[in-house]
GROMACS .gro file of C-alpha atoms in nm:
model
  261
    1MET     CA    1   0.210  -0.671  -3.091
    2ALA     CA    2   0.131  -0.817  -2.751
    3ALA     CA    3  -0.206  -0.732  -2.601
    4LEU     CA    4  -0.209  -0.472  -2.327
    5VAL     CA    5  -0.400  -0.580  -2.017
    6ARG     CA    6  -0.559  -0.281  -1.849
    7GLU     CA    7  -0.644  -0.258  -1.479
    8ASP     CA    8  -1.009  -0.331  -1.559
    9GLY     CA    9  -0.907  -0.659  -1.724
   10ALA     CA   10  -0.992  -0.549  -2.079
   11ARG     CA   11  -0.748  -0.599  -2.365
   12GLY     CA   12  -0.637  -0.350  -2.622
   13PRO     CA   13  -0.413  -0.047  -2.665
   14GLU     CA   14  -0.425   0.236  -2.419
   15LYS     CA   15  -0.147   0.447  -2.561
   16GLY     CA   16  -0.010   0.732  -2.349
   17ARG     CA   17  -0.166   0.636  -2.018
   18ARG     CA   18   0.101   0.685  -1.752
   19GLY     CA   19   0.121   0.464  -1.448
   20CYS     CA   20  -0.149   0.324  -1.222
   21GLU     CA   21  -0.279   0.374  -0.870
   22HIS     CA   22   0.038   0.219  -0.735
   23TYR     CA   23   0.321   0.377  -0.936
   24ASP     CA   24   0.391   0.666  -1.173
   25ARG     CA   25   0.575   0.516  -1.469
   26GLY     CA   26   0.604   0.540  -1.846
   27CYS     CA   27   0.616   0.172  -1.931
   28LEU     CA   28   0.441  -0.161  -1.885
   29LEU     CA   29   0.606  -0.472  -1.746
   30LYS     CA   30   0.601  -0.786  -1.958
   31ALA     CA   31   0.528  -1.059  -1.704
   32PRO     CA   32   0.769  -1.350  -1.760
   33CYS     CA   33   0.514  -1.589  -1.607
   34CYS     CA   34   0.228  -1.528  -1.854
   35ASP     CA   35   0.370  -1.288  -2.118
   36LYS     CA   36   0.099  -1.032  -2.042
   37LEU     CA   37   0.160  -0.660  -2.006
   38TYR     CA   38   0.074  -0.490  -1.679
   39THR     CA   39   0.152  -0.150  -1.536
   40CYS     CA   40   0.304  -0.307  -1.222
   41ARG     CA   41   0.333  -0.635  -1.030
   42LEU     CA   42   0.046  -0.536  -0.799
   43CYS     CA   43  -0.192  -0.479  -1.091
   44HIS     CA   44  -0.082  -0.817  -1.225
   45ASP     CA   45  -0.132  -0.999  -0.895
   46ASN     CA   46  -0.478  -0.846  -0.849
   47LYS     CA   47  -0.595  -0.992  -1.182
   48GLU     CA   48  -0.409  -1.320  -1.214
   49ASP     CA   49  -0.409  -1.640  -1.008
   50HIS     CA   50  -0.031  -1.623  -0.964
   51GLN     CA   51   0.227  -1.365  -0.861
   52LEU     CA   52   0.471  -1.177  -1.080
   53ASP     CA   53   0.836  -1.222  -0.980
   54ARG     CA   54   0.975  -0.869  -1.008
   55PHE     CA   55   1.332  -0.995  -1.027
   56LYS     CA   56   1.265  -1.203  -1.340
   57VAL     CA   57   1.123  -0.917  -1.550
   58LYS     CA   58   1.334  -0.881  -1.864
   59GLU     CA   59   1.122  -0.667  -2.096
   60VAL     CA   60   0.899  -0.359  -2.081
   61GLN     CA   61   0.674  -0.179  -2.329
   62CYS     CA   62   0.687   0.199  -2.376
   63ILE     CA   63   0.346   0.358  -2.323
   64ASN     CA   64   0.409   0.613  -2.600
   65CYS     CA   65   0.563   0.425  -2.894
   66GLU     CA   66   0.461   0.078  -2.766
   67LYS     CA   67   0.801  -0.070  -2.844
   68ILE     CA   68   0.884  -0.378  -2.637
   69GLN     CA   69   1.247  -0.369  -2.526
   70HIS     CA   70   1.489  -0.473  -2.254
   71ALA     CA   71   1.409  -0.324  -1.913
   72GLN     CA   72   1.587   0.010  -1.885
   73GLN     CA   73   1.516   0.361  -1.761
   74THR     CA   74   1.460   0.533  -2.098
   75CYS     CA   75   1.288   0.416  -2.414
   76GLU     CA   76   1.540   0.328  -2.685
   77GLU     CA   77   1.293   0.431  -2.955
   78CYS     CA   78   1.133   0.760  -2.843
   79SER     CA   79   1.342   0.852  -2.535
   80THR     CA   80   1.040   0.843  -2.300
   81LEU     CA   81   1.159   0.840  -1.939
   82PHE     CA   82   1.006   0.532  -1.783
   83GLY     CA   83   1.074   0.646  -1.428
   84GLU     CA   84   1.258   0.919  -1.241
   85TYR     CA   85   1.370   0.632  -1.021
   86TYR     CA   86   1.467   0.297  -1.170
   87CYS     CA   87   1.612  -0.010  -1.000
   88SER     CA   88   1.762  -0.266  -1.237
   89ILE     CA   89   1.732  -0.537  -0.969
   90CYS     CA   90   1.368  -0.492  -0.863
   91HIS     CA   91   1.267  -0.344  -1.200
   92LEU     CA   92   1.092  -0.068  -1.010
   93PHE     CA   93   0.998   0.243  -1.208
   94ASP     CA   94   0.842   0.537  -1.024
   95LYS     CA   95   0.860   0.907  -0.958
   96ASP     CA   96   1.142   1.019  -0.733
   97LYS     CA   97   1.057   0.942  -0.368
   98LYS     CA   98   1.421   0.925  -0.254
   99GLN     CA   99   1.408   0.548  -0.302
  100TYR     CA  100   1.710   0.325  -0.249
  101HIS     CA  101   1.777  -0.044  -0.295
  102CYS     CA  102   1.867  -0.223   0.028
  103GLU     CA  103   2.087  -0.526  -0.041
  104SER     CA  104   2.002  -0.681   0.297
  105CYS     CA  105   1.625  -0.638   0.253
  106GLY     CA  106   1.658  -0.748  -0.108
  107ILE     CA  107   1.413  -0.483  -0.231
  108CYS     CA  108   1.378  -0.107  -0.274
  109ARG     CA  109   1.273   0.116   0.014
  110ILE     CA  110   1.144   0.473   0.023
  111GLY     CA  111   1.413   0.696   0.171
  112PRO     CA  112   1.608   0.905   0.188
  113LYS     CA  113   1.865   0.633   0.257
  114GLU     CA  114   2.052   0.835   0.521
  115ASP     CA  115   1.739   0.841   0.739
  116PHE     CA  116   1.733   0.461   0.774
  117PHE     CA  117   1.952   0.175   0.894
  118HIS     CA  118   1.917  -0.198   0.839
  119CYS     CA  119   1.874  -0.396   1.161
  120LEU     CA  120   2.041  -0.731   1.099
  121LYS     CA  121   1.839  -0.919   1.361
  122CYS     CA  122   1.499  -0.773   1.266
  123ASN     CA  123   1.614  -0.801   0.902
  124LEU     CA  124   1.442  -0.474   0.814
  125CYS     CA  125   1.524  -0.110   0.742
  126LEU     CA  126   1.416   0.110   1.034
  127ALA     CA  127   1.423   0.484   1.102
  128MET     CA  128   1.752   0.610   1.246
  129ASN     CA  129   1.577   0.731   1.562
  130LEU     CA  130   1.508   0.364   1.647
  131GLN     CA  131   1.874   0.260   1.632
  132GLY     CA  132   1.960   0.110   1.971
  133LYS     CA  133   1.613   0.202   2.098
  134HIS     CA  134   1.391  -0.080   1.975
  135LYS     CA  135   1.337  -0.438   2.085
  136CYS     CA  136   1.474  -0.677   1.824
  137ILE     CA  137   1.278  -0.982   1.712
  138GLU     CA  138   1.456  -1.207   1.464
  139ASN     CA  139   1.318  -1.175   1.110
  140VAL     CA  140   1.013  -0.989   1.243
  141SER     CA  141   0.927  -0.840   0.904
  142ARG     CA  142   0.894  -1.186   0.749
  143GLN     CA  143   0.570  -1.231   0.943
  144ASN     CA  144   0.236  -1.105   0.813
  145CYS     CA  145   0.067  -0.807   0.976
  146PRO     CA  146  -0.147  -0.952   1.260
  147ILE     CA  147  -0.428  -0.707   1.179
  148CYS     CA  148  -0.478  -0.746   0.802
  149LEU     CA  149  -0.278  -1.071   0.767
  150GLU     CA  150  -0.094  -0.932   0.464
  151ASP     CA  151   0.280  -0.922   0.399
  152ILE     CA  152   0.483  -0.655   0.576
  153HIS     CA  153   0.831  -0.697   0.431
  154THR     CA  154   0.740  -0.615   0.071
  155SER     CA  155   0.440  -0.392   0.145
  156ARG     CA  156   0.424  -0.037   0.010
  157VAL     CA  157   0.265   0.065   0.344
  158VAL     CA  158   0.513   0.183   0.608
  159ALA     CA  159   0.565  -0.057   0.899
  160HIS     CA  160   0.517   0.066   1.256
  161VAL     CA  161   0.739  -0.083   1.528
  162LEU     CA  162   0.561  -0.140   1.860
  163PRO     CA  163   0.747  -0.113   2.193
  164CYS     CA  164   0.734  -0.494   2.219
  165GLY     CA  165   0.917  -0.521   1.885
  166HIS     CA  166   0.629  -0.654   1.677
  167LEU     CA  167   0.534  -0.488   1.347
  168LEU     CA  168   0.205  -0.363   1.210
  169HIS     CA  169   0.127  -0.170   0.895
  170ARG     CA  170   0.110   0.196   0.993
  171THR     CA  171  -0.249   0.216   0.870
  172CYS     CA  172  -0.343  -0.096   1.069
  173TYR     CA  173  -0.177   0.050   1.379
  174GLU     CA  174  -0.381   0.369   1.350
  175GLU     CA  175  -0.703   0.168   1.313
  176MET     CA  176  -0.608  -0.051   1.611
  177LEU     CA  177  -0.573   0.251   1.840
  178LYS     CA  178  -0.937   0.338   1.774
  179GLU     CA  179  -1.040   0.013   1.943
  180GLY     CA  180  -0.764  -0.065   2.193
  181TYR     CA  181  -0.409  -0.007   2.309
  182ARG     CA  182  -0.246  -0.351   2.313
  183CYS     CA  183  -0.034  -0.545   2.065
  184PRO     CA  184  -0.258  -0.812   1.909
  185LEU     CA  185   0.024  -1.068   1.935
  186CYS     CA  186   0.162  -1.034   2.288
  187MET     CA  187  -0.088  -0.793   2.453
  188HIS     CA  188   0.191  -0.554   2.555
  189SER     CA  189   0.085  -0.187   2.567
  190ALA     CA  190   0.141  -0.036   2.223
  191VAL     CA  191   0.158   0.323   2.354
  192ASP     CA  192   0.272   0.493   2.674
  193MET     CA  193  -0.019   0.440   2.911
  194THR     CA  194   0.138   0.602   3.222
  195ARG     CA  195  -0.097   0.900   3.228
  196TYR     CA  196  -0.403   0.679   3.195
  197TRP     CA  197  -0.279   0.443   3.470
  198ARG     CA  198  -0.251   0.738   3.710
  199GLN     CA  199  -0.606   0.841   3.623
  200LEU     CA  200  -0.716   0.486   3.693
  201ASP     CA  201  -0.537   0.505   4.031
  202ASP     CA  202  -0.767   0.795   4.124
  203GLU     CA  203  -1.079   0.612   4.001
  204VAL     CA  204  -0.991   0.301   4.202
  205ALA     CA  205  -0.926   0.510   4.515
  206GLN     CA  206  -1.262   0.682   4.475
  207THR     CA  207  -1.452   0.358   4.413
  208PRO     CA  208  -1.426   0.133   4.722
  209MET     CA  209  -1.538  -0.224   4.677
  210PRO     CA  210  -1.830  -0.360   4.889
  211SER     CA  211  -1.723  -0.490   5.230
  212GLU     CA  212  -1.745  -0.855   5.127
  213TYR     CA  213  -1.479  -0.793   4.859
  214GLN     CA  214  -1.242  -0.567   5.050
  215ASN     CA  215  -1.027  -0.855   5.181
  216MET     CA  216  -1.030  -1.044   4.853
  217THR     CA  217  -0.699  -1.093   4.670
  218VAL     CA  218  -0.614  -1.238   4.330
  219ASP     CA  219  -0.301  -1.348   4.144
  220ILE     CA  220  -0.235  -1.149   3.827
  221LEU     CA  221   0.003  -1.165   3.530
  222CYS     CA  222   0.122  -0.834   3.384
  223ASN     CA  223   0.124  -0.812   3.005
  224ASP     CA  224   0.375  -0.526   3.015
  225CYS     CA  225   0.654  -0.661   3.239
  226ASN     CA  226   0.550  -1.029   3.245
  227GLY     CA  227   0.568  -1.020   3.626
  228ARG     CA  228   0.329  -1.194   3.865
  229SER     CA  229   0.169  -1.023   4.163
  230THR     CA  230  -0.088  -1.091   4.430
  231VAL     CA  231  -0.309  -0.785   4.462
  232GLN     CA  232  -0.641  -0.676   4.605
  233PHE     CA  233  -0.927  -0.750   4.370
  234HIS     CA  234  -1.098  -0.448   4.218
  235ILE     CA  235  -1.362  -0.439   3.949
  236LEU     CA  236  -1.198  -0.143   3.768
  237GLY     CA  237  -0.865  -0.319   3.729
  238MET     CA  238  -0.579  -0.486   3.912
  239LYS     CA  239  -0.252  -0.294   3.927
  240CYS     CA  240   0.082  -0.472   3.881
  241ASN     CA  241   0.296  -0.440   4.194
  242ILE     CA  242   0.613  -0.443   3.983
  243CYS     CA  243   0.563  -0.187   3.702
  244GLU     CA  244   0.233  -0.028   3.815
  245SER     CA  245   0.055  -0.113   3.490
  246TYR     CA  246  -0.312  -0.204   3.479
  247ASN     CA  247  -0.255  -0.408   3.164
  248THR     CA  248  -0.295  -0.729   3.363
  249ALA     CA  249  -0.482  -1.056   3.346
  250GLN     CA  250  -0.614  -1.269   3.631
  251ALA     CA  251  -0.390  -1.575   3.678
  252GLY     CA  252  -0.589  -1.756   3.946
  253GLY     CA  253  -0.912  -1.755   4.144
  254CYS     CA  254  -1.007  -1.493   4.399
  255ARG     CA  255  -0.950  -1.574   4.766
  256ILE     CA  256  -1.012  -1.410   5.102
  257SER     CA  257  -0.700  -1.307   5.289
  258LEU     CA  258  -0.708  -1.508   5.615
  259ASP     CA  259  -0.502  -1.256   5.811
  260GLN     CA  260  -0.763  -0.989   5.737
  261GLN     CA  261  -1.076  -1.190   5.821
   0.00000   0.00000   0.00000
């Protein structure tokens, strides 16, 4: 009988143990790349120096009777249910999370299916409330998360779509908001900042610059609308004349307005 490779790397039988930290399942996958038995592809990839191709899995081992057999939903020997959900393409076994296999994505997604649509340009399943209301970026999910630099398309972590169209892992997005408000790729505001901009209007109005700076102007580039403006310099921030955002960057040196000298 083939050796069972546990999550701690040890070898030997561990009969009856169900699943791992990643999935709830009643079988082990026989990796076609190294002929070792692992609870899931993630457990395999964490221990080996290569990745398990989920689509090439042909055999599994029942955790109860330990019979190695063709990948299927129920053990042919003892009738153990390997997974409430089973995909014969991805060889995904798990408890029922309303999963569905998306042909366009090429992998299984957590549903329910009717709550999602596949955006052909983004090449990703998105929530129905984003249909026609998100900025498309071609094959955006095929890029790694700019925060953790890990894969987004096949990740078990839900992807969050920013207003600019870029994707982050939901957990990375929540961590990002603790430190800032801008997309790490394009610097566009990741949340609606309107209320904060109006508060900043009041702070700027109540904080006049010293006389030697009051006639000073500067060219700015807005990260939100990509527009360019020439505005009065202020230490608290320079407001875009086009969209009224303070998410701007200085695009030139300061100068004194000659008509105000």
